GROMACS .gro file of C-alpha atoms in nm:
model
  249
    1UNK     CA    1   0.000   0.000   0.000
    2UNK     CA    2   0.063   0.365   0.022
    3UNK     CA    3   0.045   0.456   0.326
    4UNK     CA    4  -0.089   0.282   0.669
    5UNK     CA    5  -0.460   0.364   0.747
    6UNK     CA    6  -0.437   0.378   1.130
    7UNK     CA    7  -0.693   0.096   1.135
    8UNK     CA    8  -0.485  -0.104   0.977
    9UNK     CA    9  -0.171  -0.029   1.240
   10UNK     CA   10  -0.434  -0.149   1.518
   11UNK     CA   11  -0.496  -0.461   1.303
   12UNK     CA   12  -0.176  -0.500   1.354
   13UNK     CA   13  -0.086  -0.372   1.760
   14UNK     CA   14  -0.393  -0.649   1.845
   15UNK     CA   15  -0.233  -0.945   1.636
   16UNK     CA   16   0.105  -0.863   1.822
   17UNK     CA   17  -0.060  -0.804   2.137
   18UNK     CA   18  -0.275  -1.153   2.163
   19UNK     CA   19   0.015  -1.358   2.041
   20UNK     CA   20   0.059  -1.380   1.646
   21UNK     CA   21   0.311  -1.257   1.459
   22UNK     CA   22   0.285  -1.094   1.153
   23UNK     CA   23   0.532  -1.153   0.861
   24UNK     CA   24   0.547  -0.882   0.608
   25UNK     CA   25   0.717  -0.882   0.269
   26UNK     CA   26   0.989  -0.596   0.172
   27UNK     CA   27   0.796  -0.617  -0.235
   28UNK     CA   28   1.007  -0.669  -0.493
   29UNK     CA   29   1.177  -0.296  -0.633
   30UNK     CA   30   1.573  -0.378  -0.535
   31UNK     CA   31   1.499  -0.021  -0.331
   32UNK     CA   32   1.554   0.112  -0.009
   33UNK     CA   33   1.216   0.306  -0.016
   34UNK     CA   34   0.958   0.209   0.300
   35UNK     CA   35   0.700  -0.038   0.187
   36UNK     CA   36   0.395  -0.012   0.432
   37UNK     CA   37   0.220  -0.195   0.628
   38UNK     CA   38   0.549  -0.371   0.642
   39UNK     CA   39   0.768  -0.111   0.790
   40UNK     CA   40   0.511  -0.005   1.066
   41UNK     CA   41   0.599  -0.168   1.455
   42UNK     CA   42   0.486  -0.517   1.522
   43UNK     CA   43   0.610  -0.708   1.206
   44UNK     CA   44   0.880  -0.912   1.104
   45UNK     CA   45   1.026  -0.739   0.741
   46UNK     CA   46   1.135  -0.989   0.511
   47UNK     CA   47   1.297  -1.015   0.204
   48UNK     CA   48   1.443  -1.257  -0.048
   49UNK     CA   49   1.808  -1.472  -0.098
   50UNK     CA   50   1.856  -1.701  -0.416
   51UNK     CA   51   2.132  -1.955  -0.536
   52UNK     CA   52   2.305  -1.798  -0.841
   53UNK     CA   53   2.222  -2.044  -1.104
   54UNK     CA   54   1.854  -2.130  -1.266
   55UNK     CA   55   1.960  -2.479  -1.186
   56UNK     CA   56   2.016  -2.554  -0.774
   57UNK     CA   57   2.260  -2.803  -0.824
   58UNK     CA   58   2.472  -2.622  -1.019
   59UNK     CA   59   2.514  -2.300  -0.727
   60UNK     CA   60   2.816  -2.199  -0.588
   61UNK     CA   61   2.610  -2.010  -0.353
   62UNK     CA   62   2.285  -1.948  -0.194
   63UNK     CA   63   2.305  -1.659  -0.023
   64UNK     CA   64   2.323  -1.374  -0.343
   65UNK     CA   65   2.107  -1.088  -0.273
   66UNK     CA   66   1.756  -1.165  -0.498
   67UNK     CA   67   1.742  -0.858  -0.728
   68UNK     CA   68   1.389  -0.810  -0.734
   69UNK     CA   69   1.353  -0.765  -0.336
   70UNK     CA   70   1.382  -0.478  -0.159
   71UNK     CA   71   1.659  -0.378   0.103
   72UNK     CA   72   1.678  -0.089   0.400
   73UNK     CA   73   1.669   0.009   0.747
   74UNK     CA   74   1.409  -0.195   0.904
   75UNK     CA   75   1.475  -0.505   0.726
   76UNK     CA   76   1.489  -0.824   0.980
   77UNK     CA   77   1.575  -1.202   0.796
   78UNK     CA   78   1.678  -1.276   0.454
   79UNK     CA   79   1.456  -1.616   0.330
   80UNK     CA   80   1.520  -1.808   0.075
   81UNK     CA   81   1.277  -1.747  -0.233
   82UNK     CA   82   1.303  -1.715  -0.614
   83UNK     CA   83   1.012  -1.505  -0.641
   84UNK     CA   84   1.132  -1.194  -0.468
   85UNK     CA   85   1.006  -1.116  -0.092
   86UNK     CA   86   0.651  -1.283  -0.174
   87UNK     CA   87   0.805  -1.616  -0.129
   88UNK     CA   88   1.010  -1.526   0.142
   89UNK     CA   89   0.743  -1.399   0.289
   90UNK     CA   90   0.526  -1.729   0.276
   91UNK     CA   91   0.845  -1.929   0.348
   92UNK     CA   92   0.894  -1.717   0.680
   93UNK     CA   93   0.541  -1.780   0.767
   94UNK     CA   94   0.576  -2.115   0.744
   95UNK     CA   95   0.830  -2.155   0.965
   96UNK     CA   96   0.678  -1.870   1.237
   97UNK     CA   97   0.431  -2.157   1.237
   98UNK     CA   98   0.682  -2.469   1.319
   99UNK     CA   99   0.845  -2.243   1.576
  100UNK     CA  100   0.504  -2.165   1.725
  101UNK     CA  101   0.337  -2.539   1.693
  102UNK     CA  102   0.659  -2.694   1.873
  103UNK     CA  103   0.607  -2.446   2.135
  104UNK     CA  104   0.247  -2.602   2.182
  105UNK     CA  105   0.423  -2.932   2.127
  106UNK     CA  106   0.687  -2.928   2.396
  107UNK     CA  107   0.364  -2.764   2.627
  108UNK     CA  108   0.560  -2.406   2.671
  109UNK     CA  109   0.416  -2.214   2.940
  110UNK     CA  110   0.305  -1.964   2.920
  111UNK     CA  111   0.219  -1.964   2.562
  112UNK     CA  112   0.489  -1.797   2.304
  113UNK     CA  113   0.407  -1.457   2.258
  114UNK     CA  114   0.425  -1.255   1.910
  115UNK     CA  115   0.784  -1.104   2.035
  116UNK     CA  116   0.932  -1.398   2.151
  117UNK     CA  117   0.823  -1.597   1.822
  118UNK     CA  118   0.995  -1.305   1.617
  119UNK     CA  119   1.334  -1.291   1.880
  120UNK     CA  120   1.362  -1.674   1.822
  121UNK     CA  121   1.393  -1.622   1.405
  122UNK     CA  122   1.600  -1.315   1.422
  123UNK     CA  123   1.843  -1.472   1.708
  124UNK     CA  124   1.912  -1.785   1.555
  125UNK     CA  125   1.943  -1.668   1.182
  126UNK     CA  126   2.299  -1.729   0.999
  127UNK     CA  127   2.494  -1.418   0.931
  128UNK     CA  128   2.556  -1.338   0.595
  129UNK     CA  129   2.841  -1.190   0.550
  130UNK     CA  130   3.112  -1.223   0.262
  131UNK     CA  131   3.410  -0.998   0.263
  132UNK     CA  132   3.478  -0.991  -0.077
  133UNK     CA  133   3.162  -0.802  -0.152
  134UNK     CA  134   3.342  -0.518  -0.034
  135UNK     CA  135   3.547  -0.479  -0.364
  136UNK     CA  136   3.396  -0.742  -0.586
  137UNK     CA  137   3.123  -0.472  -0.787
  138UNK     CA  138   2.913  -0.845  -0.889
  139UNK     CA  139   2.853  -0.864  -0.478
  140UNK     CA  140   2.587  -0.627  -0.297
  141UNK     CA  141   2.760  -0.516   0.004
  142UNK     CA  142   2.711  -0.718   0.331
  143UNK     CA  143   2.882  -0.608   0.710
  144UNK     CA  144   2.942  -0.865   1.024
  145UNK     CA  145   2.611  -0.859   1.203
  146UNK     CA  146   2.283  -0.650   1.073
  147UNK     CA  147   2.297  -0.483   0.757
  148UNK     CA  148   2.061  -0.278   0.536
  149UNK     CA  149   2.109  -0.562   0.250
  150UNK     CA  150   2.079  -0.872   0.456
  151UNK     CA  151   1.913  -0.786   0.777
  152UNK     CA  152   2.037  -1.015   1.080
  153UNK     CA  153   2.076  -1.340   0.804
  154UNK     CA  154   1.929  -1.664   0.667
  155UNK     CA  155   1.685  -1.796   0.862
  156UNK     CA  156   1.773  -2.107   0.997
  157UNK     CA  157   1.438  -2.323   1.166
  158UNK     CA  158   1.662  -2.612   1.261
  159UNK     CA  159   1.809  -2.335   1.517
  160UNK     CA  160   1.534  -2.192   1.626
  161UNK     CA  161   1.329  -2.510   1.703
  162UNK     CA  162   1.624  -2.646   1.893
  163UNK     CA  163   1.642  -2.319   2.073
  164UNK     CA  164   1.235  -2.385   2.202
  165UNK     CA  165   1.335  -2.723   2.278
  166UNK     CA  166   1.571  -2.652   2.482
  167UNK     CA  167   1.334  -2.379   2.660
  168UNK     CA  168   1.580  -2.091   2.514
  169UNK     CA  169   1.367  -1.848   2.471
  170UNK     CA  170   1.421  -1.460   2.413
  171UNK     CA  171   1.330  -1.209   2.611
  172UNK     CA  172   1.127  -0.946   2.461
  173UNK     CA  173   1.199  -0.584   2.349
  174UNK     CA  174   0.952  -0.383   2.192
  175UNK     CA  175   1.098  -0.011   2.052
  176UNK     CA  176   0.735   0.181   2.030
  177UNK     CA  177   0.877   0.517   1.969
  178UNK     CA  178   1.017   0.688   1.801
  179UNK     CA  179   0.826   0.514   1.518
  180UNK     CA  180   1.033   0.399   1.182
  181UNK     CA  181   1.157   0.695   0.963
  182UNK     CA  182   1.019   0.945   1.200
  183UNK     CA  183   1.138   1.285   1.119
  184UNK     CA  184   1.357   1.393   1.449
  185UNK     CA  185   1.561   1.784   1.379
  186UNK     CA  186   1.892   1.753   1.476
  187UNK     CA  187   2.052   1.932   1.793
  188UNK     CA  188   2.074   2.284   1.759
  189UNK     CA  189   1.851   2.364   1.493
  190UNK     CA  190   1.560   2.604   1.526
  191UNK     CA  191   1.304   2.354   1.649
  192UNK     CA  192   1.571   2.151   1.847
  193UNK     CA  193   1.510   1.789   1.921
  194UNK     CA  194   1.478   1.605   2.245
  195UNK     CA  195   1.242   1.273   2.236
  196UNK     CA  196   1.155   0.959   2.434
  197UNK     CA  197   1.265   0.664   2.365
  198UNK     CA  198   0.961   0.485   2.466
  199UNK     CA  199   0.861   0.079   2.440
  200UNK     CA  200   0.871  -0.244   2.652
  201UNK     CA  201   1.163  -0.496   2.740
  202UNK     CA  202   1.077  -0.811   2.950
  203UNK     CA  203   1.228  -1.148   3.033
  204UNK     CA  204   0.937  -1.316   3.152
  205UNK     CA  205   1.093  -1.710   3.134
  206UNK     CA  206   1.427  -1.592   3.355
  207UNK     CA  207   1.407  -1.417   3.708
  208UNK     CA  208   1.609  -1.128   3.595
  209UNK     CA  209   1.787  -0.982   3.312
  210UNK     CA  210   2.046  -0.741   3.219
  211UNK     CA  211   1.957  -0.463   2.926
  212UNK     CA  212   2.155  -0.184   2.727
  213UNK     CA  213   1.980   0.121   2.541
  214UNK     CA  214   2.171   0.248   2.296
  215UNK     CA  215   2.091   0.552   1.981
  216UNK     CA  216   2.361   0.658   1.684
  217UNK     CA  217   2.263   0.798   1.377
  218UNK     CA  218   2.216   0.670   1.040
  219UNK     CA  219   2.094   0.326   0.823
  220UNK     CA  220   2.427   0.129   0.926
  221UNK     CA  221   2.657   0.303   1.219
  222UNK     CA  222   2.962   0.165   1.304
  223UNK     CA  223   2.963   0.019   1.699
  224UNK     CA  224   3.168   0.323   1.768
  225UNK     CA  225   2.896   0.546   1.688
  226UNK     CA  226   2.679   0.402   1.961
  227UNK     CA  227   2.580   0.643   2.249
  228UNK     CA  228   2.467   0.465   2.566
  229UNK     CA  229   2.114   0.618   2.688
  230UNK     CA  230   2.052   0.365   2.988
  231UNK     CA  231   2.177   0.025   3.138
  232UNK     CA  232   2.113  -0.217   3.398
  233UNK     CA  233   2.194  -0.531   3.541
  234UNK     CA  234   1.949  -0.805   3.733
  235UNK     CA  235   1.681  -0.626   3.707
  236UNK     CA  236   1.350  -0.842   3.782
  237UNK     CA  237   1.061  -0.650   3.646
  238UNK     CA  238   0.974  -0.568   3.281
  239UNK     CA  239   1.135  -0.167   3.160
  240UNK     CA  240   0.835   0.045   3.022
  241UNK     CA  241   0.716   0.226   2.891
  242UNK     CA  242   0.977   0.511   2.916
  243UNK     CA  243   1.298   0.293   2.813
  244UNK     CA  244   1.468   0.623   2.798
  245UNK     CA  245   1.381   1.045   2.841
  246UNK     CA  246   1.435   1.368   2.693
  247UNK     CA  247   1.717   1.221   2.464
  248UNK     CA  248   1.879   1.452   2.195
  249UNK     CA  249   2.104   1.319   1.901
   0.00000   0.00000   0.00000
């Protein structure tokens, strides 16, 4: 769509909020622009990773960027699909749905909530990162870690299903506000800019837990541009809904 009806944003607070999460597809432009409702809070943005042959058998990888999917800041897992981020998107649906009916399986309790379903897929996907890509012009670029191309990696189910059986599960962290691609002025312009960092983290499976807040500007900072806003150790109860206050970039 267009733009994001605020209807359809509740649609999407009350899935997250009784427990299912919603997979969204990055579409299919090989652009950075923000494809809504995808990019809105409470989804998991997915896009798509090929083999670079027609014929499987015949790859030398699996892991090239799919052309006609879309990149940028808010993208989560890279799936593998042949038919841009549509199939990735069914394909990460899919397994949202193993991850979810092991859970029942394995009688989890309480159930797995919409955050902890989307920590275990991002937590346990494979990295992609290959060095080369940095001077090889045939590569899109790819960092250690998260990127703007890749996300956090390849999804990888057999991970995250031995992650539930094992009863390693996430804890939760939910960034409300600012929203994605809000406009914030920068220090010492006219309007100036202080804002709230605002949200939920909880570790409701583990009697306490240790948390960092961090902010730095732009799509892909370095971990030297990271400014600490908050941290804590052992604390027992969930952080909310002011994670952090009156911060200014």
């Amino acid at each position: 769509t267009v733009d994001s009806s605020t209807f359809v944003v509740a649609a999407l607070d009350y899935a997250y909020q009784n427990g299912a999460l919603v997979v969204a597809s990055a579409a299919d432009e090989n652009s950075f622009h923000h494809n809504l409702p995808g990019t809105n809070n409470h989804t998991l943005y997915v896009h798509a990773v090929r083999q670079d042959t027609n014929e499987p058998q015949n790859a030398t990888t699996f892991l090239n960027f799919n052309n006609c999917t879309n990149y940028g800041a808010q993208l989560q897992l890279s799936a593998p699909g042949e038919s841009c981020s549509s199939k990735a998107t069914g394909t990460t649906s899919g397994m949202a749905g193993l991850v979810y009916s092991y859970a029942l399986e394995r009688g989890l309790a309480p159930s797995l909530s919409a955050e902890e379903a989307r920590q275990l897929l991002v937590m346990t996907a494979d990295d992609i990162y290959v060095p080369e890509s940095a001077t090889d012009p045939t590569k899109y670029p790819s960092k250690p870690g998260w990127d703007q191309r890749f996300g956090y990696g390849r999804n990888n189910i057999r991970t995250a299903l031995d992650w539930v059986g094992a009863g390693r599960i996430p804890p939760e962290v939910d960034v409300t506000s600012p929203t994605w691609f809000q406009m914030i002025p920068a220090r010492g312009t006219a309007t100036g800019a202080t804002f709230d960092v605002t949200g939920r983290v909880a570790a409701r499976r583990a009697s306490s837990f240790d948390y960092t807040i961090e902010v730095a500007c732009g799509v892909e900072p370095e971990a030297a541009d990271f400014t600490t806003l908050a941290a804590e150790t052992n604390r027992t109860a969930p952080l909310g809904p002011i994670l952090a206050a009156s911060v200014t970039l």
